[in-house]
Each structure stands twice: as structure tokens, then as C-alpha cells.
Amino acid sequence: MLLPLLGEYSMILHDGDYHGRQRRLLLPPFHGERMRAHGNLICDIADQVMSQKTIDEHFLARPAMQEISLRVILRAVFGVDEGEHFEQLKQLIGSLFDIFRYPLSASFIFLPALQQDLGKWTPWGRFVGQKKQINELLDALIRERKAENDSSREDILSLMLSARDEAGEPMTDEELRDELMTTIFAGHETTATALAWALYWIHYLPEVKEKLLQELDKLEENADTSAIAKLPYLNAVCCETMRIYPVVLFTFARIVKQPIQIMGYEFQPGTVLSPCIYLTHHRDDLYPQPKQFKPERFLERQYSQYEYLPFGGGNRRCIGMAFAQYEMKLVLATILSRFEVSLVNKRPVKPVRRGLTLAAPAGMRMVVTGERKLAKTPVSVS
Ligand code: HEM
């Protein structure tokens, strides 16, 4: 069902050798040092987006977090996010993903029988038109970047262009385009959902916010972004956010290749297994009082990757995991240390389905009530 959105060469839609090759080509830009190079940029973007909010005026949490995560992923992927091409791209991607906002329009993605192109006034026709425009823009950006031939660039697209497989071959332009779309899609919706949830929990539970502020305040003067990423309570809050309502309910399906026994059940080749992240995260033998938001559980115990799996596992584990975790921590640290924010309605909210994610309700409102300057501002916004 993701084919029309991502394109036929997207690694998400493949298995076996092609999947392994694409994964090997795509993993390096998401590793260690490279990812940390985006740290200050993430803080800057979070600060800019939140600075635009008018004091005491309500804003919707989800679109604000989406704006941050879209700008972050575009900057990380292309190295820039300004200019005519990018304005168009941001707008098109924003409206393309809006198809997930309502279950009715999302059903066009999930039900191929509804995929009739009857012109731009119909949801599917509009979707096809927007996707075509996005493809043309991505093709143009790839062409421009190739013509530039600048080996000093470190953005994800430049690294993808210089990557070679075992046979010494680069990705084709179509592969590059579909992998760019995959990265933007997978990296934008999911992280925005996780951030909106984190904002909810932090502002719904005063003791959580208080502990986070205390931790941020203890950072050393001019602490850099890697010091923020190592803060234990901030890490625990991010982990608990993705435990209680994992952004994605299930991992991708796995198909049994050889007879296998799991917890006393026999599975034969061809059986499709859908590991459920949500149910695992709500087992009370692993997570006592699983319906309660308790970051402390991640300070008291280390969970294995079979117990805690918001990013899936094995050979399909999310390639953006480290990037998303880093982004979440830096965005939250920036918002908390620079702005006084609160929820407009302090009542419990229930998750809603948004495309493939389990999201906070679209109408969740927040308000910036003032600026906060922690004694030692931990993020250096340029
Ligand atoms: C909070 C944010 C995110 C969450 C919760 C998340 C979650 C997931 C999950 C559950 C999977 C399926 C893993 C499996 O089946 O075992 C996945 C796969 C994937 N994710 Fe993420 N993800 C996030 C952010 C990102 C980011 C930032 C990127 C890229 C920039 C990304 C790129 C991908 C890709 C390309 C795959 C497919 C991997 C494969 O098929 O081998 N994700 N993600």
C-alpha cells in the first residue's frame, strides 16, 4: 500500500538482495558522527518554529512539530531548505501527507479499489498529481546536485550519490528519488508524532516537566548537543513516550522461511507474522502498571531489543533510529529551556490513528506563555 507514495524502488517495499543492497547504501549517512553534525541545526529549527508562536495564542501541537521535523529532514537530506524548489517541496509534501489526516482520505492509500484517477478534484486524482510534482522536483534536485559535483558536501543526498555497492555501482536516479521520498516520509511523520506525544506527557504531568527542567539546568555552561543527548532523564522520557503509545503499532510483516517455534507455537514457511509493538510494550510482566507514564522504569532497568522495540528490529530495524532519538531530545531540550509552554486543556487524551502511526489527536492545543531562560542555556542557537 505504500507503493504509490514511495515509488517502486523504495527499500521498504523490497526484500532479499535488493533490500540488503539498499540498506547498506543508505545506512552510512545515519551513523554516529555524521548524524551529530546536524545537532545545532535541529536546535535552530526548533527555536525558529517556536519563536514564531505569539505569546498567549493557542497553537496546534502536531502541525508545529511537523514543521520542525519536515524542515529538519529536508536540511539533513539536502543540506539546504530554502529557495523556490524547497518552498514548493515543503508545501507539496505537507499536503500530500495530509491524506493521512482523515480516515476517509487515508482509505485511498489503503484500498487499491478506490484508486481511480478522476481528476484533481477527487482525493486520489489530487494525490497522483501531487506525487508527480514531487517526483519532478526530486529529479531536478538530484540533477542539480550531480552537476555541482562537490565532494565536500556531507548531506544525506550527497552521501547517497557517492555510495557504491559491492559491484562498484551507484544508485540509479530512480532509486535515489524513491529512497529520498522514503527517507522524507519515514523520517517526518513518525518523528512529528513522537514529539507531539512527548510534549503532551511533559505538560500533562507537572512532575515530569519539573524533573526535566532540573536536569537541563544542571548542564554545564555552553554544553554541546551531545551532552544534551546523554541526559538520562530526558532519554527516559523519550523512551517512555514511545513505549506507552509506540508511533507505529506493528513492525513490518515477517514471512516465515523455515519451520519455527515461538513461545510454543509452530509456524510453517509462508506464514506472515506481524510483531505487535504496542502489545509488547503493554505487557505488565515487563512494564508494571503499563498504562501509566513512568520514565523512571527506563532508569531502573535496561530493556532488551525484544522487550522494547519502537523502531522494530533485526534486518529491517529503522535506519533513522539514532537520528530520530537525537532529534527528539534536542527539540524537546530547546523548547523546554527557551519557552514556557502549556497544554490548553489539561485532560487525558486518547491516541487516534493517523495513517500508519498512532498519534495524539490533531486538535491538541498548546500555548506559549513566555520565554524561559534557564540559568545556563544548554543550546547554542546561532
Ligand atoms: C520516532 C521516529 C521513528 C519511529 C518510531 C520509526 C519506526 C520504524 C519502524 C517500527 C520501522 C519498521 C522496523 C521493522 O519492521 O522491524 C521503521 C523502518 C524504517 N524507518 Fe523508521 N522510525 C522513525 C524515524 C525514522 C527516520 C528519522 C528515518 C529516516 C530518516 C526512518 C527511516 C526508516 C526506514 C528507511 C525504514 C525501513 C527499513 C527497512 O525496511 O529495512 N525512520 N521505522
Coordinates of C-alpha atoms and ligand atoms in Angstrom, one line a residue:
M1 CA 0.0 0.0 0.0
L2 CA 3.0 2.3 0.3
L3 CA 3.9 1.8 -3.4
P4 CA 2.1 4.9 -4.8
L5 CA 3.5 7.0 -2.0
L6 CA 7.1 5.9 -2.0
G7 CA 7.8 4.5 -5.5
E8 CA 8.7 1.1 -6.7
Y9 CA 12.4 1.3 -5.8
S10 CA 11.9 2.2 -2.1
M11 CA 13.8 -0.2 0.1
I12 CA 10.7 -0.5 2.4
L13 CA 8.9 -2.4 -0.4
H14 CA 11.6 -4.9 -1.1
D15 CA 13.1 -8.0 0.5
G16 CA 16.2 -10.2 0.0
D17 CA 19.2 -9.0 -2.0
Y18 CA 17.9 -5.7 -3.3
H19 CA 16.7 -4.7 0.2
G20 CA 20.1 -5.7 1.7
R21 CA 22.0 -3.6 -1.0
Q22 CA 19.8 -0.5 -0.5
R23 CA 20.2 -0.8 3.3
R24 CA 24.0 -1.0 3.0
L25 CA 24.0 2.0 0.7
L26 CA 21.7 4.1 2.9
L27 CA 23.0 3.3 6.4
P28 CA 26.3 5.3 6.5
P29 CA 24.6 8.8 6.4
F30 CA 22.6 7.8 9.5
H31 CA 25.6 6.8 11.6
G32 CA 27.4 8.5 14.6
E33 CA 29.4 11.5 13.7
R34 CA 27.5 12.3 10.5
M35 CA 24.3 12.4 12.4
R36 CA 25.7 14.6 15.2
A37 CA 26.7 17.1 12.5
H38 CA 23.0 18.0 12.4
G39 CA 22.7 18.8 16.1
N40 CA 22.9 22.6 16.1
L41 CA 20.7 22.8 13.1
I42 CA 18.0 20.8 14.8
C43 CA 18.1 23.2 17.8
D44 CA 18.0 26.2 15.5
I45 CA 15.0 25.0 13.6
A46 CA 13.1 24.1 16.8
D47 CA 13.9 27.6 18.2
Q48 CA 12.8 29.3 15.0
V49 CA 9.5 27.5 14.7
M50 CA 8.6 28.1 18.4
S51 CA 9.7 31.7 18.3
Q52 CA 7.1 32.4 15.6
K53 CA 4.3 31.5 18.1
T54 CA 2.6 34.5 19.5
I55 CA 2.6 34.6 23.3
D56 CA -0.7 33.5 24.8
E57 CA -2.1 32.5 21.4
H58 CA -3.2 28.8 21.1
F59 CA -1.4 26.7 18.5
L60 CA -1.9 23.1 17.4
A61 CA 0.9 20.9 18.6
R62 CA 1.0 18.5 15.7
P63 CA 1.5 21.0 12.8
A64 CA 4.2 22.8 14.9
M65 CA 6.1 19.5 15.4
Q66 CA 5.5 18.6 11.8
E67 CA 7.0 21.8 10.6
I68 CA 10.1 21.2 12.8
S69 CA 10.5 17.6 11.6
L70 CA 10.0 18.4 7.9
R71 CA 12.5 21.2 8.0
V72 CA 15.0 19.1 9.9
I73 CA 14.7 16.1 7.5
L74 CA 14.9 18.4 4.4
R75 CA 18.0 20.1 5.8
A76 CA 19.6 16.8 6.7
V77 CA 18.8 15.3 3.4
F78 CA 19.6 18.2 1.1
G79 CA 21.9 20.4 3.2
V80 CA 19.5 23.4 2.4
D81 CA 15.8 24.0 2.8
E82 CA 15.5 27.5 1.3
G83 CA 14.7 28.7 -2.2
E84 CA 11.9 28.2 -4.7
H85 CA 12.4 24.4 -5.1
F86 CA 12.2 23.9 -1.3
E87 CA 9.2 26.1 -0.7
Q88 CA 7.4 24.1 -3.3
L89 CA 8.6 20.8 -2.0
K90 CA 7.6 21.6 1.6
Q91 CA 4.1 22.7 0.5
L92 CA 3.6 19.6 -1.7
I93 CA 4.9 17.2 0.9
G94 CA 2.7 18.8 3.6
S95 CA -0.4 18.5 1.5
L96 CA 0.5 15.0 0.2
F97 CA 0.8 13.7 3.8
D98 CA -2.5 15.4 4.7
I99 CA -4.1 12.5 3.1
F100 CA -3.4 10.7 6.4
R101 CA -5.3 13.3 8.4
Y102 CA -8.7 11.8 8.0
P103 CA -9.5 8.1 7.8
L104 CA -11.7 8.6 4.8
S105 CA -9.0 10.2 2.6
A106 CA -6.4 7.7 4.0
S107 CA -8.5 4.9 2.8
F108 CA -7.4 5.8 -0.7
I109 CA -3.9 4.7 0.2
F110 CA -5.1 1.5 2.0
L111 CA -7.7 0.4 -0.5
P112 CA -6.5 0.0 -4.1
A113 CA -10.1 -0.4 -5.4
L114 CA -10.6 3.3 -4.6
Q115 CA -7.5 4.4 -6.6
Q116 CA -9.3 5.8 -9.6
D117 CA -7.8 9.0 -11.1
L118 CA -10.9 11.0 -11.9
G119 CA -9.1 14.4 -12.0
K120 CA -7.6 16.7 -9.5
W121 CA -10.9 17.3 -7.6
T122 CA -11.0 13.7 -6.4
P123 CA -8.8 12.7 -3.5
W124 CA -6.9 10.1 -5.5
G125 CA -6.5 12.3 -8.6
R126 CA -5.1 15.1 -6.3
F127 CA -2.7 12.6 -4.7
V128 CA -1.4 11.3 -8.0
G129 CA -0.9 14.9 -9.3
Q130 CA 1.0 16.0 -6.1
K131 CA 3.2 12.9 -6.2
K132 CA 4.1 13.5 -9.8
Q133 CA 5.1 17.1 -9.0
I134 CA 7.2 15.9 -6.0
N135 CA 8.9 13.4 -8.2
E136 CA 9.8 16.1 -10.8
L137 CA 11.2 18.3 -8.0
L138 CA 13.3 15.5 -6.5
D139 CA 14.5 14.6 -10.0
A140 CA 15.6 18.2 -10.6
L141 CA 17.3 18.4 -7.2
I142 CA 19.2 15.2 -8.0
R143 CA 20.3 16.5 -11.4
E144 CA 21.4 19.8 -9.9
R145 CA 23.4 18.1 -7.1
K146 CA 25.1 15.8 -9.7
A147 CA 26.1 18.7 -11.8
E148 CA 27.6 20.5 -8.8
N149 CA 29.9 17.6 -8.3
D150 CA 31.0 18.9 -4.8
S151 CA 32.8 16.1 -2.9
S152 CA 33.0 18.2 0.3
R153 CA 29.2 18.1 1.0
E154 CA 28.1 15.9 3.8
D155 CA 24.3 15.9 3.5
I156 CA 22.4 12.7 3.0
L157 CA 21.8 13.2 -0.7
S158 CA 25.5 13.8 -1.4
L159 CA 26.4 10.7 0.6
M160 CA 23.8 8.7 -1.3
L161 CA 25.3 9.9 -4.6
S162 CA 28.8 8.8 -3.7
A163 CA 27.7 5.5 -2.2
R164 CA 28.7 2.4 -4.2
D165 CA 27.5 -1.2 -3.9
E166 CA 29.8 -4.3 -3.9
A167 CA 29.9 -4.3 -7.6
G168 CA 31.1 -0.6 -7.5
E169 CA 27.7 0.6 -8.9
P170 CA 26.0 3.8 -7.7
M171 CA 22.2 4.0 -7.2
T172 CA 20.2 4.9 -10.3
D173 CA 18.3 8.2 -10.4
E174 CA 15.0 6.4 -9.9
E175 CA 16.4 4.5 -6.9
L176 CA 17.8 7.8 -5.5
R177 CA 14.4 9.5 -6.0
D178 CA 12.4 6.8 -4.3
E179 CA 14.9 6.5 -1.4
L180 CA 14.7 10.2 -0.9
M181 CA 11.0 10.0 -0.7
T182 CA 11.2 7.1 1.7
T183 CA 13.6 9.0 4.0
I184 CA 11.4 12.1 4.0
F185 CA 8.2 10.1 4.6
A186 CA 9.6 7.7 7.2
G187 CA 11.5 10.5 9.0
H188 CA 8.9 13.2 9.0
E189 CA 5.5 11.8 10.0
T190 CA 6.9 9.5 12.7
T191 CA 9.2 12.0 14.4
A192 CA 6.4 14.6 14.4
T193 CA 4.1 12.1 16.1
A194 CA 6.7 11.2 18.8
L195 CA 7.4 14.8 19.5
A196 CA 3.7 15.8 19.8
W197 CA 3.2 12.9 22.3
A198 CA 6.3 13.9 24.3
L199 CA 5.0 17.5 24.6
Y200 CA 1.7 16.1 25.8
W201 CA 3.2 13.9 28.5
I202 CA 5.7 16.5 29.7
H203 CA 3.0 19.2 30.1
Y204 CA 0.3 16.9 31.3
L205 CA 2.4 15.6 34.2
P206 CA 4.0 18.5 36.1
E207 CA 6.5 16.3 38.0
V208 CA 7.9 15.1 34.7
K209 CA 8.4 18.6 33.4
E210 CA 9.9 19.7 36.7
K211 CA 12.5 16.9 36.7
L212 CA 13.4 17.6 33.1
L213 CA 13.9 21.3 33.8
Q214 CA 16.1 20.5 36.8
E215 CA 18.2 18.1 34.6
L216 CA 18.6 20.7 31.9
D217 CA 19.5 23.4 34.4
K218 CA 22.4 21.2 35.7
L219 CA 24.1 21.1 32.3
E220 CA 27.4 22.8 32.2
E221 CA 27.8 26.2 30.7
N222 CA 27.9 26.0 26.8
A223 CA 27.0 22.3 26.9
D224 CA 27.0 20.9 23.4
T225 CA 24.3 18.9 21.7
S226 CA 25.9 15.5 22.5
A227 CA 25.8 16.4 26.2
I228 CA 22.0 17.0 25.9
A229 CA 21.6 13.7 24.1
K230 CA 23.2 11.9 27.0
L231 CA 20.9 13.3 29.7
P232 CA 19.4 10.2 31.5
Y233 CA 16.0 11.6 32.4
L234 CA 15.4 13.2 29.0
N235 CA 16.3 9.9 27.5
A236 CA 13.9 8.1 29.8
V237 CA 11.1 10.5 28.9
C238 CA 11.7 9.9 25.2
C239 CA 11.8 6.1 25.7
E240 CA 8.6 6.1 27.8
T241 CA 6.8 8.3 25.2
M242 CA 7.4 5.7 22.6
R243 CA 6.7 2.8 24.9
I244 CA 3.2 3.8 26.1
Y245 CA 2.0 4.8 22.6
P246 CA 4.5 3.5 20.1
V247 CA 4.4 5.7 17.0
V248 CA 4.0 2.6 14.8
L249 CA 1.8 -0.2 16.2
F250 CA 3.4 -3.1 14.3
T251 CA 6.7 -3.7 12.7
F252 CA 6.6 -4.6 9.0
A253 CA 5.4 -8.1 8.5
R254 CA 7.9 -11.0 8.5
I255 CA 7.4 -14.1 6.4
V256 CA 8.5 -17.5 7.9
K257 CA 11.1 -19.2 5.7
Q258 CA 11.8 -22.3 7.7
P259 CA 9.5 -24.0 10.3
I260 CA 10.0 -22.2 13.5
Q261 CA 8.7 -22.5 17.1
I262 CA 8.0 -19.3 19.0
M263 CA 6.6 -19.5 22.6
G264 CA 5.2 -22.9 21.9
Y265 CA 3.5 -22.1 18.6
E266 CA 4.7 -23.8 15.4
F267 CA 4.9 -21.6 12.3
Q268 CA 5.2 -23.0 8.8
P269 CA 7.0 -21.4 5.8
G270 CA 4.9 -18.8 4.2
T271 CA 3.2 -17.7 7.4
V272 CA 3.0 -13.9 7.7
L273 CA 3.9 -12.7 11.2
S274 CA 3.1 -9.2 12.4
P275 CA 5.1 -8.4 15.6
C276 CA 2.9 -6.0 17.6
I277 CA 5.0 -3.3 19.3
Y278 CA 2.1 -1.9 21.3
L279 CA 1.2 -5.3 22.9
T280 CA 4.8 -6.0 23.8
H281 CA 5.1 -2.5 25.4
H282 CA 2.0 -3.1 27.4
R283 CA 2.9 -6.5 29.0
D284 CA 2.7 -6.0 32.7
D285 CA 5.4 -8.6 33.4
L286 CA 7.8 -6.3 31.6
Y287 CA 6.3 -2.9 32.4
P288 CA 4.3 -2.9 35.7
Q289 CA 1.3 -0.6 35.5
P290 CA 1.8 -0.4 31.7
K291 CA -1.0 2.3 31.3
Q292 CA 0.9 4.7 33.4
F293 CA 3.6 7.1 32.1
K294 CA 6.7 6.4 34.2
P295 CA 10.0 7.4 32.7
E296 CA 11.8 6.0 35.8
R297 CA 11.3 2.5 34.5
F298 CA 14.0 3.2 31.9
L299 CA 16.4 4.4 34.6
E300 CA 15.8 1.4 36.8
R301 CA 16.1 -1.3 34.2
Q302 CA 17.7 -1.9 30.8
Y303 CA 15.3 -3.5 28.3
S304 CA 16.4 -5.8 25.5
Q305 CA 15.5 -5.2 21.9
Y306 CA 12.9 -7.9 22.2
E307 CA 11.2 -6.1 25.1
Y308 CA 11.4 -2.6 23.8
L309 CA 11.1 -2.1 20.1
P310 CA 9.6 1.2 19.0
F311 CA 11.9 1.1 16.0
G312 CA 11.4 -2.6 15.1
G313 CA 14.3 -5.0 15.0
G314 CA 16.6 -7.3 13.0
N315 CA 17.5 -6.7 9.4
R316 CA 14.6 -4.2 9.0
R317 CA 15.2 -2.1 12.1
C318 CA 14.6 1.5 11.4
I319 CA 17.6 3.1 9.8
G320 CA 16.7 6.5 11.2
M321 CA 16.5 5.3 14.8
A322 CA 19.6 7.2 16.1
F323 CA 18.6 10.3 14.0
A324 CA 15.1 10.3 15.4
Q325 CA 16.2 9.8 19.0
Y326 CA 18.7 12.6 18.7
E327 CA 16.2 14.9 17.1
M328 CA 13.6 14.3 19.7
K329 CA 16.0 15.1 22.6
L330 CA 17.3 18.2 21.0
V331 CA 13.9 19.6 20.0
L332 CA 12.5 18.9 23.5
A333 CA 15.5 20.4 25.3
T334 CA 15.3 23.5 23.1
I335 CA 11.6 24.0 23.6
L336 CA 11.8 23.4 27.4
S337 CA 14.8 25.6 28.0
R338 CA 13.6 28.6 25.9
F339 CA 9.9 28.7 26.2
E340 CA 7.2 28.5 28.8
V341 CA 4.7 26.2 27.2
S342 CA 1.5 24.6 28.5
L343 CA -1.4 22.5 27.3
V344 CA -4.6 24.4 26.7
N345 CA -6.8 21.6 28.0
K346 CA -5.2 19.5 30.7
R347 CA -7.2 16.5 30.3
P348 CA -6.2 12.9 29.3
V349 CA -6.2 12.3 25.5
K350 CA -6.6 9.1 23.7
P351 CA -4.5 8.1 20.7
V352 CA -6.0 8.3 17.2
R353 CA -4.9 6.6 14.0
R354 CA -3.1 8.7 11.6
G355 CA -2.1 6.7 8.5
L356 CA 0.4 4.2 9.8
T357 CA 1.0 6.0 13.1
L358 CA -0.7 6.1 16.4
A359 CA -0.9 9.8 17.0
A360 CA -2.1 12.4 19.6
P361 CA -5.4 14.0 18.4
A362 CA -4.9 16.6 15.7
G363 CA -6.8 19.2 17.8
M364 CA -4.4 19.1 20.7
R365 CA -3.7 22.7 21.5
M366 CA -0.8 24.3 23.4
V367 CA 0.2 27.8 24.2
V368 CA 3.5 29.7 24.7
T369 CA 3.0 31.8 27.8
G370 CA 6.5 33.4 27.9
E371 CA 10.2 32.9 27.3
R372 CA 12.2 30.8 29.7
K373 CA 15.9 31.4 30.2
L374 CA 17.5 28.6 32.1
A375 CA 20.4 29.7 34.2
K376 CA 22.7 28.0 31.8
T377 CA 21.0 27.9 28.4
P378 CA 22.0 24.5 27.1
V379 CA 21.6 25.0 23.4
S380 CA 23.6 27.4 21.4
V381 CA 21.3 28.8 18.8
S382 CA 23.2 30.6 16.1
Ligands
HEM1 C1 10.3 8.4 16.1 C2 10.6 8.2 14.9 C3 10.6 6.9 14.2 C4 9.9 5.7 14.5 C5 9.1 5.4 15.7 C6 10.2 4.7 13.5 C7 9.8 3.4 13.5 C8 10.1 2.5 12.5 C9 9.7 1.1 12.5 C10 8.8 0.5 13.6 C11 10.1 0.5 11.4 C12 9.9 -0.9 10.9 C13 11.0 -1.8 11.5 C14 10.8 -3.3 11.4 O1 9.9 -3.8 10.7 O2 11.5 -4.0 12.2 C15 10.9 1.5 10.6 C16 11.6 1.3 9.4 C17 12.2 2.3 8.7 N1 12.4 3.6 9.1 FE1 11.8 4.5 10.9 N2 11.0 5.3 12.5 C18 11.3 6.6 12.9 C19 12.0 7.6 12.3 C20 12.7 7.4 11.1 C21 13.6 8.3 10.4 C22 14.0 9.7 11.0 C23 14.0 7.8 9.3 C24 14.9 8.3 8.2 C25 15.4 9.5 8.2 C26 13.4 6.5 9.2 C27 13.6 5.6 8.1 C28 13.1 4.3 8.1 C29 13.3 3.3 7.0 C30 14.0 3.7 5.7 C31 12.8 2.1 7.4 C32 12.7 0.8 6.6 C33 13.9 -0.1 7.0 C34 13.9 -1.4 6.2 O3 12.9 -1.7 5.6 O4 15.0 -2.0 6.2 N3 12.6 6.3 10.3 N4 10.9 2.7 11.3

